[in-house]
mmCIF file of C-alpha atoms in Angstrom:
data_model
loop_
_atom_site.group_PDB
_atom_site.id
_atom_site.type_symbol
_atom_site.label_atom_id
_atom_site.label_comp_id
_atom_site.label_asym_id
_atom_site.label_seq_id
_atom_site.Cartn_x
_atom_site.Cartn_y
_atom_site.Cartn_z
ATOM 1 C CA UNK A 1 7.028 -10.287 4.643
ATOM 2 C CA UNK A 2 5.441 -13.739 4.344
ATOM 3 C CA UNK A 3 2.028 -12.479 5.412
ATOM 4 C CA UNK A 4 2.283 -9.495 3.056
ATOM 5 C CA UNK A 5 3.074 -11.699 0.059
ATOM 6 C CA UNK A 6 0.236 -14.109 0.801
ATOM 7 C CA UNK A 7 -2.359 -11.379 1.380
ATOM 8 C CA UNK A 8 -1.327 -9.508 -1.761
ATOM 9 C CA UNK A 9 -1.754 -12.757 -3.709
ATOM 10 C CA UNK A 10 -5.261 -13.019 -2.256
ATOM 11 C CA UNK A 11 -6.049 -9.441 -3.294
ATOM 12 C CA UNK A 12 -4.821 -10.116 -6.822
ATOM 13 C CA UNK A 13 -7.003 -13.229 -6.997
ATOM 14 C CA UNK A 14 -10.098 -11.018 -6.804
ATOM 15 C CA UNK A 15 -10.986 -11.967 -3.237
ATOM 16 C CA UNK A 16 -13.645 -9.917 -1.463
ATOM 17 C CA UNK A 17 -13.055 -11.600 1.905
ATOM 18 C CA UNK A 18 -9.645 -12.343 3.436
ATOM 19 C CA UNK A 19 -8.949 -13.840 6.867
ATOM 20 C CA UNK A 20 -5.439 -13.778 8.314
ATOM 21 C CA UNK A 21 -4.471 -15.712 11.427
ATOM 22 C CA UNK A 22 -1.041 -15.864 13.065
ATOM 23 C CA UNK A 23 0.334 -17.534 16.175
ATOM 24 C CA UNK A 24 3.578 -16.777 18.014
ATOM 25 C CA UNK A 25 4.275 -13.799 15.803
ATOM 26 C CA UNK A 26 3.777 -15.930 12.702
ATOM 27 C CA UNK A 27 6.628 -18.328 13.418
ATOM 28 C CA UNK A 28 4.457 -21.306 14.361
ATOM 29 C CA UNK A 29 1.425 -20.541 12.183
ATOM 30 C CA UNK A 30 0.332 -18.234 9.385
ATOM 31 C CA UNK A 31 -3.035 -18.955 7.809
ATOM 32 C CA UNK A 32 -4.464 -16.810 4.990
ATOM 33 C CA UNK A 33 -7.912 -17.701 3.659
ATOM 34 C CA UNK A 34 -9.647 -15.962 0.756
ATOM 35 C CA UNK A 35 -12.647 -16.399 -1.537
ATOM 36 C CA UNK A 36 -10.762 -15.504 -4.705
ATOM 37 C CA UNK A 37 -10.533 -17.313 -8.029
ATOM 38 C CA UNK A 38 -8.454 -20.206 -6.707
ATOM 39 C CA UNK A 39 -5.348 -21.778 -8.228
ATOM 40 C CA UNK A 40 -5.728 -24.381 -11.001
ATOM 41 C CA UNK A 41 -4.603 -27.789 -9.786
ATOM 42 C CA UNK A 42 -2.297 -28.264 -12.757
ATOM 43 C CA UNK A 43 -0.476 -25.007 -11.875
ATOM 44 C CA UNK A 44 0.068 -25.429 -8.154
ATOM 45 C CA UNK A 45 3.442 -27.169 -8.452
ATOM 46 C CA UNK A 46 4.660 -24.498 -10.879
ATOM 47 C CA UNK A 47 3.601 -21.734 -8.465
ATOM 48 C CA UNK A 48 6.255 -22.902 -5.993
ATOM 49 C CA UNK A 49 9.109 -22.992 -8.503
ATOM 50 C CA UNK A 50 11.826 -20.332 -8.385
ATOM 51 C CA UNK A 51 11.063 -17.233 -10.489
ATOM 52 C CA UNK A 52 7.576 -18.511 -11.293
ATOM 53 C CA UNK A 53 4.784 -15.999 -11.875
ATOM 54 C CA UNK A 54 1.301 -15.954 -13.372
ATOM 55 C CA UNK A 55 1.176 -12.259 -14.224
ATOM 56 C CA UNK A 56 3.477 -12.307 -17.262
ATOM 57 C CA UNK A 57 2.355 -14.127 -20.414
ATOM 58 C CA UNK A 58 4.572 -12.327 -22.921
ATOM 59 C CA UNK A 59 7.186 -9.567 -23.127
ATOM 60 C CA UNK A 60 4.560 -6.834 -23.573
ATOM 61 C CA UNK A 61 3.135 -7.653 -20.140
ATOM 62 C CA UNK A 62 6.328 -6.288 -18.574
ATOM 63 C CA UNK A 63 5.128 -2.787 -19.485
ATOM 64 C CA UNK A 64 1.609 -3.240 -18.142
ATOM 65 C CA UNK A 65 1.876 -5.014 -14.796
ATOM 66 C CA UNK A 66 -0.970 -3.892 -12.561
ATOM 67 C CA UNK A 67 -1.056 -6.687 -9.988
ATOM 68 C CA UNK A 68 0.722 -6.933 -6.663
ATOM 69 C CA UNK A 69 2.323 -10.229 -7.654
ATOM 70 C CA UNK A 70 -0.333 -12.896 -8.161
ATOM 71 C CA UNK A 71 1.063 -16.346 -7.269
ATOM 72 C CA UNK A 72 4.623 -17.522 -7.378
ATOM 73 C CA UNK A 73 7.807 -15.511 -6.899
ATOM 74 C CA UNK A 74 7.877 -15.437 -3.096
ATOM 75 C CA UNK A 75 6.207 -18.834 -2.652
ATOM 76 C CA UNK A 76 9.416 -20.606 -3.595
ATOM 77 C CA UNK A 77 11.314 -18.867 -0.804
ATOM 78 C CA UNK A 78 8.521 -19.483 1.708
ATOM 79 C CA UNK A 79 8.240 -23.215 1.066
ATOM 80 C CA UNK A 80 12.020 -23.614 1.281
ATOM 81 C CA UNK A 81 12.001 -22.666 4.977
ATOM 82 C CA UNK A 82 8.635 -23.906 6.231
ATOM 83 C CA UNK A 83 5.862 -26.464 6.061
ATOM 84 C CA UNK A 84 3.270 -25.285 3.540
ATOM 85 C CA UNK A 85 -0.239 -26.574 2.991
ATOM 86 C CA UNK A 86 -2.476 -25.222 0.224
ATOM 87 C CA UNK A 87 -6.207 -25.860 -0.039
ATOM 88 C CA UNK A 88 -7.721 -24.357 -3.163
ATOM 89 C CA UNK A 89 -10.780 -24.622 -5.387
ATOM 90 C CA UNK A 90 -11.810 -22.797 -8.534
ATOM 91 C CA UNK A 91 -15.425 -21.660 -8.710
ATOM 92 C CA UNK A 92 -16.315 -23.856 -11.705
ATOM 93 C CA UNK A 93 -14.869 -27.059 -10.208
ATOM 94 C CA UNK A 94 -16.819 -29.514 -8.064
ATOM 95 C CA UNK A 95 -13.764 -30.468 -5.984
ATOM 96 C CA UNK A 96 -10.764 -28.647 -4.627
ATOM 97 C CA UNK A 97 -7.406 -30.071 -3.692
ATOM 98 C CA UNK A 98 -4.881 -30.160 -0.866
ATOM 99 C CA UNK A 99 -1.217 -29.651 -1.717
ATOM 100 C CA UNK A 100 1.573 -30.129 0.841
ATOM 101 C CA UNK A 101 5.195 -29.092 0.397
ATOM 102 C CA UNK A 102 7.905 -28.949 3.052
ATOM 103 C CA UNK A 103 11.392 -27.534 2.611
ATOM 104 C CA UNK A 104 10.768 -27.358 -1.174
ATOM 105 C CA UNK A 105 9.914 -31.100 -1.243
ATOM 106 C CA UNK A 106 6.467 -32.029 -2.498
ATOM 107 C CA UNK A 107 4.723 -34.428 -0.128
ATOM 108 C CA UNK A 108 1.187 -34.836 -1.463
ATOM 109 C CA UNK A 109 -1.515 -33.573 -3.829
ATOM 110 C CA UNK A 110 -5.033 -34.894 -3.232
ATOM 111 C CA UNK A 111 -8.570 -33.961 -4.243
ATOM 112 C CA UNK A 112 -10.791 -32.821 -1.368
ATOM 113 C CA UNK A 113 -14.020 -30.959 -0.783
ATOM 114 C CA UNK A 114 -13.314 -27.257 -0.256
ATOM 115 C CA UNK A 115 -15.011 -23.849 -0.527
ATOM 116 C CA UNK A 116 -14.215 -21.516 -3.420
ATOM 117 C CA UNK A 117 -10.908 -19.707 -3.003
ATOM 118 C CA UNK A 118 -7.567 -20.528 -1.440
ATOM 119 C CA UNK A 119 -6.197 -21.193 2.024
ATOM 120 C CA UNK A 120 -2.446 -20.955 2.582
ATOM 121 C CA UNK A 121 -1.111 -22.482 5.804
ATOM 122 C CA UNK A 122 2.505 -21.842 6.793
ATOM 123 C CA UNK A 123 3.886 -23.706 9.815
ATOM 124 C CA UNK A 124 7.243 -23.754 11.612
ATOM 125 C CA UNK A 125 8.823 -20.857 9.742
ATOM 126 C CA UNK A 126 12.630 -21.251 9.463
ATOM 127 C CA UNK A 127 12.462 -24.738 11.016
ATOM 128 C CA UNK A 128 15.433 -25.778 8.866
ATOM 129 C CA UNK A 129 17.367 -22.495 9.151
ATOM 130 C CA UNK A 130 17.895 -21.999 12.895
ATOM 131 C CA UNK A 131 20.539 -19.302 12.348
ATOM 132 C CA UNK A 132 17.971 -17.189 10.464
ATOM 133 C CA UNK A 133 15.306 -17.820 13.063
ATOM 134 C CA UNK A 134 17.531 -16.362 15.771
ATOM 135 C CA UNK A 135 17.386 -12.969 14.053
ATOM 136 C CA UNK A 136 13.625 -12.729 14.468
ATOM 137 C CA UNK A 137 12.320 -10.375 17.135
ATOM 138 C CA UNK A 138 10.094 -11.528 19.971
ATOM 139 C CA UNK A 139 6.708 -12.995 19.079
ATOM 140 C CA UNK A 140 5.015 -9.828 20.342
ATOM 141 C CA UNK A 141 7.222 -7.573 18.198
ATOM 142 C CA UNK A 142 6.778 -9.691 15.073
ATOM 143 C CA UNK A 143 3.012 -9.717 15.641
ATOM 144 C CA UNK A 144 3.150 -5.912 15.874
ATOM 145 C CA UNK A 145 4.837 -5.732 12.480
ATOM 146 C CA UNK A 146 2.127 -7.922 10.987
ATOM 147 C CA UNK A 147 -0.592 -5.825 12.645
ATOM 148 C CA UNK A 148 0.755 -2.601 11.115
ATOM 149 C CA UNK A 149 0.899 -4.214 7.698
ATOM 150 C CA UNK A 150 -2.647 -5.587 8.007
ATOM 151 C CA UNK A 151 -3.957 -2.159 8.994
ATOM 152 C CA UNK A 152 -2.348 -0.625 5.911
ATOM 153 C CA UNK A 153 -3.799 -3.290 3.613
ATOM 154 C CA UNK A 154 -7.265 -2.903 5.105
ATOM 155 C CA UNK A 155 -7.091 0.879 4.651
ATOM 156 C CA UNK A 156 -5.867 0.433 1.081
ATOM 157 C CA UNK A 157 -8.771 -1.849 0.195
ATOM 158 C CA UNK A 158 -11.972 -0.831 1.984
ATOM 159 C CA UNK A 159 -13.889 -2.868 -0.611
ATOM 160 C CA UNK A 160 -12.454 -6.096 0.855
ATOM 161 C CA UNK A 161 -13.665 -7.608 4.127
ATOM 162 C CA UNK A 162 -10.590 -8.326 6.258
ATOM 163 C CA UNK A 163 -10.423 -10.335 9.462
ATOM 164 C CA UNK A 164 -7.197 -10.439 11.483
ATOM 165 C CA UNK A 165 -6.591 -12.923 14.315
ATOM 166 C CA UNK A 166 -3.604 -13.212 16.673
ATOM 167 C CA UNK A 167 -3.296 -16.259 18.936
ATOM 168 C CA UNK A 168 -7.016 -16.910 18.636
ATOM 169 C CA UNK A 169 -8.004 -13.314 19.448
ATOM 170 C CA UNK A 170 -9.909 -11.277 16.865
ATOM 171 C CA UNK A 171 -7.858 -8.072 16.486
ATOM 172 C CA UNK A 172 -10.105 -6.370 13.942
ATOM 173 C CA UNK A 173 -12.533 -7.116 11.150
ATOM 174 C CA UNK A 174 -13.899 -4.898 8.380
ATOM 175 C CA UNK A 175 -17.104 -5.407 6.411
ATOM 176 C CA UNK A 176 -15.823 -4.571 2.917
ATOM 177 C CA UNK A 177 -18.537 -2.019 2.117
ATOM 178 C CA UNK A 178 -16.016 0.329 0.456
ATOM 179 C CA UNK A 179 -16.309 3.060 3.105
ATOM 180 C CA UNK A 180 -12.915 4.251 4.378
ATOM 181 C CA UNK A 181 -14.404 5.752 7.532
ATOM 182 C CA UNK A 182 -15.906 2.391 8.401
ATOM 183 C CA UNK A 183 -12.451 0.766 8.142
ATOM 184 C CA UNK A 184 -10.924 3.499 10.326
ATOM 185 C CA UNK A 185 -13.674 2.978 12.886
ATOM 186 C CA UNK A 186 -13.098 -0.783 12.949
ATOM 187 C CA UNK A 187 -9.345 -0.394 13.427
ATOM 188 C CA UNK A 188 -8.894 2.784 15.482
ATOM 189 C CA UNK A 189 -12.247 3.193 17.176
ATOM 190 C CA UNK A 190 -14.959 5.816 17.512
ATOM 191 C CA UNK A 191 -12.830 8.623 18.986
ATOM 192 C CA UNK A 192 -10.275 8.646 16.184
ATOM 193 C CA UNK A 193 -12.936 8.363 13.471
ATOM 194 C CA UNK A 194 -14.979 11.243 14.900
ATOM 195 C CA UNK A 195 -11.923 13.510 15.060
ATOM 196 C CA UNK A 196 -11.001 13.248 11.369
ATOM 197 C CA UNK A 197 -11.830 15.962 8.840
ATOM 198 C CA UNK A 198 -12.051 14.995 5.118
ATOM 199 C CA UNK A 199 -10.225 17.047 2.499
ATOM 200 C CA UNK A 200 -9.938 16.331 -1.211
ATOM 201 C CA UNK A 201 -8.056 17.686 -4.202
ATOM 202 C CA UNK A 202 -7.929 16.612 -7.845
ATOM 203 C CA UNK A 203 -5.072 16.771 -10.321
ATOM 204 C CA UNK A 204 -4.869 15.808 -13.992
ATOM 205 C CA UNK A 205 -3.153 12.489 -13.333
ATOM 206 C CA UNK A 206 -3.983 11.765 -9.721
ATOM 207 C CA UNK A 207 -6.347 12.557 -6.908
ATOM 208 C CA UNK A 208 -5.650 12.925 -3.226
ATOM 209 C CA UNK A 209 -8.111 12.317 -0.425
ATOM 210 C CA UNK A 210 -6.949 13.353 3.023
ATOM 211 C CA UNK A 211 -8.424 12.751 6.446
ATOM 212 C CA UNK A 212 -6.733 14.899 9.068
ATOM 213 C CA UNK A 213 -7.216 15.251 12.793
ATOM 214 C CA UNK A 214 -8.484 18.409 14.398
ATOM 215 C CA UNK A 215 -5.908 20.813 15.791
ATOM 216 C CA UNK A 216 -4.612 19.588 19.124
ATOM 217 C CA UNK A 217 -6.313 16.189 18.959
ATOM 218 C CA UNK A 218 -3.033 14.308 18.361
ATOM 219 C CA UNK A 219 -4.861 11.721 16.317
ATOM 220 C CA UNK A 220 -3.822 9.876 13.166
ATOM 221 C CA UNK A 221 -3.893 11.402 9.702
ATOM 222 C CA UNK A 222 -4.738 9.065 6.848
ATOM 223 C CA UNK A 223 -4.153 10.025 3.244
ATOM 224 C CA UNK A 224 -5.265 8.219 0.106
ATOM 225 C CA UNK A 225 -3.470 8.728 -3.180
ATOM 226 C CA UNK A 226 -4.815 7.320 -6.420
ATOM 227 C CA UNK A 227 -4.561 7.945 -10.160
ATOM 228 C CA UNK A 228 -3.096 6.678 -13.389
ATOM 229 C CA UNK A 229 0.347 6.367 -11.854
ATOM 230 C CA UNK A 230 -0.847 4.019 -9.112
ATOM 231 C CA UNK A 231 -1.812 0.402 -9.766
ATOM 232 C CA UNK A 232 -3.478 0.295 -6.353
ATOM 233 C CA UNK A 233 -4.619 3.016 -3.954
ATOM 234 C CA UNK A 234 -2.018 3.779 -1.318
ATOM 235 C CA UNK A 235 -2.686 4.887 2.221
ATOM 236 C CA UNK A 236 -0.215 6.717 4.410
ATOM 237 C CA UNK A 237 -0.674 7.152 8.144
ATOM 238 C CA UNK A 238 0.977 10.209 9.657
ATOM 239 C CA UNK A 239 0.843 9.996 13.417
ATOM 240 C CA UNK A 240 0.496 12.884 15.853
ATOM 241 C CA UNK A 241 -0.490 15.613 13.419
ATOM 242 C CA UNK A 242 -1.935 18.415 15.577
ATOM 243 C CA UNK A 243 -2.520 20.909 12.744
ATOM 244 C CA UNK A 244 -4.450 20.799 9.486
ATOM 245 C CA UNK A 245 -3.124 18.789 6.561
ATOM 246 C CA UNK A 246 -1.615 20.061 3.350
ATOM 247 C CA UNK A 247 -0.853 18.745 -0.117
ATOM 248 C CA UNK A 248 2.507 18.577 -1.838
ATOM 249 C CA UNK A 249 2.721 17.837 -5.550
#
């Protein structure tokens, strides 16, 4: 959940390159780096307050929310149970800054040299809530959950270059050229990509693009749904589909 919130914030920031690194299933380290718009220095403390958000300016915005949740909201919960370090720089600023908060207590805020964008570093998750930490699965299982989520996000946004690292090992990387097949190839390999057949249908309010495996290939089916009712394209993976795909309105 922590990784998902941070990556979705990066997507909402307009990032075209996002790198995610975890260690020990994310309990000892989560690092998310993007080249998005950055967070203004004067807003960083507010971003970690309870119920804070940057996507609502007035009441009318409640009826037109199209972001995944840019900044705030979950950050308050994250910093309450971990050590958080933020390095961020806006494109028009000469300097960035480093902000450190631990257990909801601000420790420092200093100007530093930094590239455009934001890096979020989460360390020692649940260090102050040992009872909650006991309910986590093994590091391998937790890393598997993160891997599935990262695959879904990469498939949902082929226009973004993703890089995913576990314990120093590069799991996958995409080039962000907007080609779904390229993302599938990077994640699932040549055999799966070659076995998929593209199908497409169009409706008044939404379109559906479907990639299905050939009969008997037991590969993965990947479906994209987009239209006016979707703020972001969604991808659904349907495993072990031996027959052709079909559409349901």
